[in-house]
mmCIF file of C-alpha atoms in Angstrom:
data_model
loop_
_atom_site.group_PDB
_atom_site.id
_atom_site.type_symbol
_atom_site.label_atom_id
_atom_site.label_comp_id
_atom_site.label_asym_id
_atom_site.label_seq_id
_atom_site.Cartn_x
_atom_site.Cartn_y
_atom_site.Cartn_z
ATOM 1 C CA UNK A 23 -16.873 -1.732 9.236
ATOM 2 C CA UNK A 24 -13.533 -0.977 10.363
ATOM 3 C CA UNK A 25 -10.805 -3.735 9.471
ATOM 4 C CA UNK A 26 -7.626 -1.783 10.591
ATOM 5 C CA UNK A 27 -6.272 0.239 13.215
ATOM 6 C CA UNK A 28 -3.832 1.317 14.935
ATOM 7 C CA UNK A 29 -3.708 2.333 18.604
ATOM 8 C CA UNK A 30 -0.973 4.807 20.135
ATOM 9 C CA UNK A 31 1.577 3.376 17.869
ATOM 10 C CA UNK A 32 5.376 4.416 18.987
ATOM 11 C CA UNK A 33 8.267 3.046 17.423
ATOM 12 C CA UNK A 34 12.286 4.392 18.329
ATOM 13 C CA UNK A 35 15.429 3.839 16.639
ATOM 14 C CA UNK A 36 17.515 4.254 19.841
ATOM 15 C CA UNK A 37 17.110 7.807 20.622
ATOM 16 C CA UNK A 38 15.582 9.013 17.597
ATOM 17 C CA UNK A 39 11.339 8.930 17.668
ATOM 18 C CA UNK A 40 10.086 7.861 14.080
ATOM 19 C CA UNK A 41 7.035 7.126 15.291
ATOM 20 C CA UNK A 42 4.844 8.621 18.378
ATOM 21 C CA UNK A 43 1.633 7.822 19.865
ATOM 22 C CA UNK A 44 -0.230 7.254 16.290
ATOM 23 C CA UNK A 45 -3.918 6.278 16.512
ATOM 24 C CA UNK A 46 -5.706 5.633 13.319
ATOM 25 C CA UNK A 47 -8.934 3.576 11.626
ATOM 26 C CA UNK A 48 -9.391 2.277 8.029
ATOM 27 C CA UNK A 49 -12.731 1.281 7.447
ATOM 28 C CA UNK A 50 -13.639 -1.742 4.690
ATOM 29 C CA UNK A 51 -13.243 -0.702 0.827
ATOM 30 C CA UNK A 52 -11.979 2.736 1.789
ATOM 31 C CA UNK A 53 -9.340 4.171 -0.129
ATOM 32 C CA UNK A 54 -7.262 5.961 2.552
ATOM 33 C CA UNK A 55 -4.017 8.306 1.461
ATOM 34 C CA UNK A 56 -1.313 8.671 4.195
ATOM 35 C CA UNK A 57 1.021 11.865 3.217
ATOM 36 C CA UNK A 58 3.723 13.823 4.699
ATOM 37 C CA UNK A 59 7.237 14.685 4.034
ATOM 38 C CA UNK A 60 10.069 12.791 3.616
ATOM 39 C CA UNK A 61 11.182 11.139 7.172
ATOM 40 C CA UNK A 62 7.885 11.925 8.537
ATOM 41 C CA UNK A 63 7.409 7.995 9.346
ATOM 42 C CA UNK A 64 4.914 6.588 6.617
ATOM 43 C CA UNK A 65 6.618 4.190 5.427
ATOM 44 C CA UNK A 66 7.753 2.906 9.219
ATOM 45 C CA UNK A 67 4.125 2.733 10.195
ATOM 46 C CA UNK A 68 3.808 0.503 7.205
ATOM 47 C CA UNK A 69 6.614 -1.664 8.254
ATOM 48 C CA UNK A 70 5.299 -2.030 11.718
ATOM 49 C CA UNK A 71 1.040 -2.911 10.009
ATOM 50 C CA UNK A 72 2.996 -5.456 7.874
ATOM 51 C CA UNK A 73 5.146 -7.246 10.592
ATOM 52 C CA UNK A 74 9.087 -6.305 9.286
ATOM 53 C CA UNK A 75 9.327 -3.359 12.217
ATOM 54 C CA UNK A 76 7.808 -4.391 16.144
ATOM 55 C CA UNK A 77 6.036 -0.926 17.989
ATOM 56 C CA UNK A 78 8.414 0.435 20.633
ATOM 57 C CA UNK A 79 4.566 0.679 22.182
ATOM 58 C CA UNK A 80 1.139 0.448 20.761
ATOM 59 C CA UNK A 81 -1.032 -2.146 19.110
ATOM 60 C CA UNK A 82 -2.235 -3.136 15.702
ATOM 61 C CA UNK A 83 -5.854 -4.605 15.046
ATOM 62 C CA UNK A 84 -6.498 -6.438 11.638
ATOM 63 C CA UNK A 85 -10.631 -7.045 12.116
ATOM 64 C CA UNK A 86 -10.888 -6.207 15.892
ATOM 65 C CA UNK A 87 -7.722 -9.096 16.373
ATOM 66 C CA UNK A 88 -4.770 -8.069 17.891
ATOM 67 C CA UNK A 89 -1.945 -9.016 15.230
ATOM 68 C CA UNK A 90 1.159 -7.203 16.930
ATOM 69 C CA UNK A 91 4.158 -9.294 16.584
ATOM 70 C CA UNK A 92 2.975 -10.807 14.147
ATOM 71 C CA UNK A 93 5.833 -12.181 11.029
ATOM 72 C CA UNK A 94 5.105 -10.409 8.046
ATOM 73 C CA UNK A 95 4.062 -14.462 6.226
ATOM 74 C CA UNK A 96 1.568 -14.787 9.055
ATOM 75 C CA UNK A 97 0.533 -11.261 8.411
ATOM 76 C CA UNK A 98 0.001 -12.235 4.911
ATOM 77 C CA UNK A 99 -1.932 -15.218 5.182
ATOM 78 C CA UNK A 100 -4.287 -12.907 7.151
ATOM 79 C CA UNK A 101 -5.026 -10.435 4.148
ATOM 80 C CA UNK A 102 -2.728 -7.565 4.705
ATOM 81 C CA UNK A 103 -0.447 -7.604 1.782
ATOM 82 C CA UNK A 104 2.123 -4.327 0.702
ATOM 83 C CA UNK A 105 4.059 -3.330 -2.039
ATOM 84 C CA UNK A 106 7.376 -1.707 -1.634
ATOM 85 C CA UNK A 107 8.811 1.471 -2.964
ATOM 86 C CA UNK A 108 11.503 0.018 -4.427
ATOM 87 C CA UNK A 109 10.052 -2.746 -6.468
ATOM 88 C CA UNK A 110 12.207 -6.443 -6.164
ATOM 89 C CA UNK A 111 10.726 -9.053 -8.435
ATOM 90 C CA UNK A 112 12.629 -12.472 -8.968
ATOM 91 C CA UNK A 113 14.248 -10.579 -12.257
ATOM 92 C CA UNK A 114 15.103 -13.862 -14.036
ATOM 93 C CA UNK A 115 11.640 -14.905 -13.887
ATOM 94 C CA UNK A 116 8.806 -14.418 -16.060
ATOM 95 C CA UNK A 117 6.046 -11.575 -15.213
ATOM 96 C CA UNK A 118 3.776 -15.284 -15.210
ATOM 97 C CA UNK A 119 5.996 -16.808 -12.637
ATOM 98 C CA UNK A 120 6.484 -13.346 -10.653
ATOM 99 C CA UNK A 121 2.623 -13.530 -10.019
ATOM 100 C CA UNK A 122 2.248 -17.455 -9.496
ATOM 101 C CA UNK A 123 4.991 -17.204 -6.985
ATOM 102 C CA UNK A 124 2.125 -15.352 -4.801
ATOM 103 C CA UNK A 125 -0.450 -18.184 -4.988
ATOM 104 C CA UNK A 126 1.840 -20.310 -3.627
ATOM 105 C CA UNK A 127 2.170 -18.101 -0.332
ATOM 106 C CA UNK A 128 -1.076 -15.841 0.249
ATOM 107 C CA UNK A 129 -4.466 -15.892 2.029
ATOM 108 C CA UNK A 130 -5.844 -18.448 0.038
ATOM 109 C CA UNK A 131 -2.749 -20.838 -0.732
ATOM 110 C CA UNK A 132 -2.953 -22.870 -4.020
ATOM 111 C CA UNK A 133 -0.859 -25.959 -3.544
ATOM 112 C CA UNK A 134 -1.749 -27.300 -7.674
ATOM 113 C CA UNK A 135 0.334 -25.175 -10.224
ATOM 114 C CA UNK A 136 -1.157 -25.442 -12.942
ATOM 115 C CA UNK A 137 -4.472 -23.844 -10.553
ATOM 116 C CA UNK A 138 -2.082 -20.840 -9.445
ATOM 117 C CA UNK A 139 -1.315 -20.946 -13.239
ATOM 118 C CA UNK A 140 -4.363 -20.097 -14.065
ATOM 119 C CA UNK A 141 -5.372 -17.557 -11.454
ATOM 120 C CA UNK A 142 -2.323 -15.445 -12.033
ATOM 121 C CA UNK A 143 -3.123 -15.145 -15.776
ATOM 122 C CA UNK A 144 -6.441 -13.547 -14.495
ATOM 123 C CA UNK A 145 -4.690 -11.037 -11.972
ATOM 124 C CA UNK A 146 -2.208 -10.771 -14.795
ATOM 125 C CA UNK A 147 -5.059 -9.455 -17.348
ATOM 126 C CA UNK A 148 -6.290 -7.117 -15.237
ATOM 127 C CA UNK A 149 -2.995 -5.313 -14.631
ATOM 128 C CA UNK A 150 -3.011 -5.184 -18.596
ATOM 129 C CA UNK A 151 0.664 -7.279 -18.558
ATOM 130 C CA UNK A 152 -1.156 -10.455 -20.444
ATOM 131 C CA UNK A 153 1.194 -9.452 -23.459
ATOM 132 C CA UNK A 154 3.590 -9.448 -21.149
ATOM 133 C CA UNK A 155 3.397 -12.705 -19.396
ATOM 134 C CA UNK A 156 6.097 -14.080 -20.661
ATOM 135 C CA UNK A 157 9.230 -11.402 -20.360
ATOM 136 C CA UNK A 158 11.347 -11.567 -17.785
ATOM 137 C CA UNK A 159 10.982 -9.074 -14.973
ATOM 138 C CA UNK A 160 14.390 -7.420 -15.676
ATOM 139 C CA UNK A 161 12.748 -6.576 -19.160
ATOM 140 C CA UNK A 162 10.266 -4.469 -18.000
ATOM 141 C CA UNK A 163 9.388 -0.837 -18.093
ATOM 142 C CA UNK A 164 9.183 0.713 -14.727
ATOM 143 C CA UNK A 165 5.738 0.975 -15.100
ATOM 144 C CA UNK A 166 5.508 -2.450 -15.903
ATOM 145 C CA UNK A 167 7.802 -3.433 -13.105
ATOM 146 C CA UNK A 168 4.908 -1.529 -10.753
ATOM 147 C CA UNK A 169 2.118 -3.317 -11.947
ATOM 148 C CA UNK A 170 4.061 -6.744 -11.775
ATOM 149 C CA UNK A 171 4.631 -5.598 -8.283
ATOM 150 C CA UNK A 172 1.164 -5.051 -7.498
ATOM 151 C CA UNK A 173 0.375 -8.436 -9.460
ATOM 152 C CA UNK A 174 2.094 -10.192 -6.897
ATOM 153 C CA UNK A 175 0.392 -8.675 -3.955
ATOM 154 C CA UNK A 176 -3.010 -9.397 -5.316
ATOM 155 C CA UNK A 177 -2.059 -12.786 -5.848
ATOM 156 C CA UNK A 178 -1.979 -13.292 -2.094
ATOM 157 C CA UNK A 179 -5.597 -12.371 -2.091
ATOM 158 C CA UNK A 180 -5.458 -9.205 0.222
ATOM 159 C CA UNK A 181 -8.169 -7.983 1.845
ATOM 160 C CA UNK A 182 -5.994 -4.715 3.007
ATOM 161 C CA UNK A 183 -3.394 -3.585 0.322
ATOM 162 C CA UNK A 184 -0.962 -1.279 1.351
ATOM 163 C CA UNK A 185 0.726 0.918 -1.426
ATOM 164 C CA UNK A 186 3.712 2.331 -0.512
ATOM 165 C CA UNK A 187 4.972 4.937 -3.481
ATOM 166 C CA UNK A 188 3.585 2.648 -6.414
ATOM 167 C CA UNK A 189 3.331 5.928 -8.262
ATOM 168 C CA UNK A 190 6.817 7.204 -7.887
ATOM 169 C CA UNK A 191 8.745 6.838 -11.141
ATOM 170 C CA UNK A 192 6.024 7.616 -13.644
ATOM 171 C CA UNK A 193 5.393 9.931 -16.228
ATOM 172 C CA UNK A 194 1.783 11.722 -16.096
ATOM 173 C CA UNK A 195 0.370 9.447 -18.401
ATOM 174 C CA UNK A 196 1.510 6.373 -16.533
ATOM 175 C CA UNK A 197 0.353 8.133 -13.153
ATOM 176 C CA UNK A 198 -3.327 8.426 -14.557
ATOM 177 C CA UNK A 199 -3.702 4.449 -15.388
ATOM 178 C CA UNK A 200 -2.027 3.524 -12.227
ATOM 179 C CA UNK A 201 -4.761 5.814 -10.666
ATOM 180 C CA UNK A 202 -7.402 4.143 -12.904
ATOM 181 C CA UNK A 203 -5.967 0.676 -12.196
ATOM 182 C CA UNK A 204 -5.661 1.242 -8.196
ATOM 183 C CA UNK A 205 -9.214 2.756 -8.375
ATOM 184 C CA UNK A 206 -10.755 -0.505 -9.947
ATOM 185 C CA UNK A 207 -8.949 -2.752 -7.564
ATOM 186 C CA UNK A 208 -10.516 -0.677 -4.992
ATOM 187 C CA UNK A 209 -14.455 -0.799 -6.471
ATOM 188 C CA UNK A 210 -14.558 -4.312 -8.961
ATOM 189 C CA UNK A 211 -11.480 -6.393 -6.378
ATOM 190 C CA UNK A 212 -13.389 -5.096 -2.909
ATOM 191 C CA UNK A 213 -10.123 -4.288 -1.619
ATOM 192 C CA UNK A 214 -9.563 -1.776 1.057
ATOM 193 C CA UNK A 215 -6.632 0.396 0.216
ATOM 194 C CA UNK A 216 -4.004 2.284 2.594
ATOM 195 C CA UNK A 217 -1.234 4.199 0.352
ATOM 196 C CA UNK A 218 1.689 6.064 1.073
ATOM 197 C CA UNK A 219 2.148 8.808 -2.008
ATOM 198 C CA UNK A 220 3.889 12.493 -2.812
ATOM 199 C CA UNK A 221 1.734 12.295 -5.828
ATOM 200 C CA UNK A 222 -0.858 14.758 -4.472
ATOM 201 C CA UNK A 223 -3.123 14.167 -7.789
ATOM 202 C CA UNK A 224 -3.022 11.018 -6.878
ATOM 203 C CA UNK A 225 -3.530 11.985 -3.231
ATOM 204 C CA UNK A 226 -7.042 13.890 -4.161
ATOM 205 C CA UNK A 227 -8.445 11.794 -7.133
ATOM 206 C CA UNK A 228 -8.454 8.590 -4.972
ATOM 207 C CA UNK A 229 -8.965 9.495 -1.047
ATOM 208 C CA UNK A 230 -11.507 9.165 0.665
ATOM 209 C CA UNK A 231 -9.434 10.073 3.704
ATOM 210 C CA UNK A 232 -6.218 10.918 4.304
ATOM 211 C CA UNK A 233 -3.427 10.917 7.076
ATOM 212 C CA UNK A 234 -0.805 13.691 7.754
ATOM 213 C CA UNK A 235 2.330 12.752 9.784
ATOM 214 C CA UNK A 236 5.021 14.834 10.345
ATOM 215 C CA UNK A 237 8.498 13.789 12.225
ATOM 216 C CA UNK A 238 6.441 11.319 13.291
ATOM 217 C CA UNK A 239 3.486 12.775 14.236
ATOM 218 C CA UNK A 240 -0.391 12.996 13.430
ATOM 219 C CA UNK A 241 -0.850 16.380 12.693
ATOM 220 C CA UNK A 242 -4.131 16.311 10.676
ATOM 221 C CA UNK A 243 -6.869 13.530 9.164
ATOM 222 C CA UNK A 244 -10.063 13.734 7.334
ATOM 223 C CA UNK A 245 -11.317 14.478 3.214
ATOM 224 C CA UNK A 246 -9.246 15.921 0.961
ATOM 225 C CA UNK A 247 -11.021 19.369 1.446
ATOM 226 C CA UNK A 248 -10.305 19.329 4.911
ATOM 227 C CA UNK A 249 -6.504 18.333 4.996
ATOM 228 C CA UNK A 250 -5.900 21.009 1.740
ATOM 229 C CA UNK A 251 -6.981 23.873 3.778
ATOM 230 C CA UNK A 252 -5.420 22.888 7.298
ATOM 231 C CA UNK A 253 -3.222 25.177 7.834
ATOM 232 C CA UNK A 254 -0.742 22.887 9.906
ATOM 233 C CA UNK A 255 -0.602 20.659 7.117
ATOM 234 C CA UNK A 256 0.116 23.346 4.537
ATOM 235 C CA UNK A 257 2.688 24.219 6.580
ATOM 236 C CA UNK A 258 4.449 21.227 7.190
ATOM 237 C CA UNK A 259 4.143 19.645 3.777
ATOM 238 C CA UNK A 260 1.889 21.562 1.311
ATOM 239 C CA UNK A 261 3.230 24.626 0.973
ATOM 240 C CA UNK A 262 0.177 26.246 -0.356
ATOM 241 C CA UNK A 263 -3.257 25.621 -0.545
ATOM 242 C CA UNK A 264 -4.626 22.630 -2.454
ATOM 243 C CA UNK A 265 -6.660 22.838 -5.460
ATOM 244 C CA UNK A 266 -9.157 20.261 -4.593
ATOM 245 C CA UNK A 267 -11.687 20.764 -8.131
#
């Protein structure tokens, strides 16, 4: 079932075209990669699905409803929840409070504290921060600081999750759990995620599909095995061919 889309999506910074005439689909529990080089408009698309950036033209759908113009809160409270590539937590608060903070705000609003109190501890368990729960954000690892950040968005009960870098920053080791941890979200949370990465072993471990832009065009989409032997998308942002097994 699909539960986003975008339809000829155009967005303009004066005379400069980030965006142009993007159509896409992401269907329900799909894991969906969006790639292309830097300034190719990923992150803008991503701005304008979560409400901070209007479309110069276009529309988004969020479950066949027409949600452009949405503000980002009301986007929220709808199920479409992102994480940022620079990661902001409130750093004088606790990874605990960090995550409670989002209970207070999502989908499925929890007006009793000590209930978002105890939901958060479970969101913070599986993130593996329960150790944790109790530093302040400004004492955490980068890693940690990325899985606090993707604490939060969970806590606003997303249905669509949009990742936006998570994995940029890590060392290979911390790359493979975040790929183990973004894969269970995906299969045991039932949430459908759309992520922005230059991690291509992320890219092809996780994707069911992916999307190519490039200066702010669609220039490819389907499997892994399709996009790492297009030769548009090689190149544009490959380079080579992709070693898919």
């Amino acid at each position: 079932m699909r539960i986003l889309a975008g339809k000829k999506i155009s967005k303009r910074f004066g005379g400069v075209v980030a965006l142009n005439q993007i159509d896409f689909e992401i269907y329900s529990n799909e894991i969906v990669g969006l790639i292309g080089p830097n300034g190719a408009g990923k992150t803008t698309l991503f701005n304008i699905i979560s409400g901070l950036y209007q479309p110069t033209s276009g529309k988004i759908y969020f479950e066949d409803n027409d949600i452009t113009g949405l503000s980002p809160h009301k986007i929220c409270r709808l199920g479409i929840t992102r994480t940022f590539q620079i990661v902001k937590p409130f750093l004088n608060m606790s990874v605990l409070e960090n995550v409670k903070v989002g209970f207070l705000f999502g989908r499925e609003r929890i007006k009793s504290l000590i209930q978002a109190e105890k939901e958060a501890l479970k969101i913070i368990e599986f993130l593996g921060l329960r150790e944790k729960q109790h530093f302040l954000a400004h004492a955490l690892t980068i890693a940690d600081r990325k899985r606090l950040e993707i604490a939060r968005a969970l806590a606003t009960k997303p249905k669509v999750l949009l990742l936006d870098e998570v994995l940029a920053g890590l060392n290979p080791t911390e790359i493979l759990q975040a790929m183990s941890l973004i894969e269970a979200i995906s299969k045991e949370l039932k949430v459908t995620i759309f992520m922005v990465e230059h991690v291509i072993k992320a890219i092809v471990g996780l994707s069911n599909r992916v999307i190519v832009l490039h200066y702010g065009e669609k220039i490819a989409e389907g499997t892994v095995d399709e996009i790492s032997n297009n030769s548009k998308v090689i190149e544009a942002y490959l380079g080579k061919e992709l070693q898919t097994s």
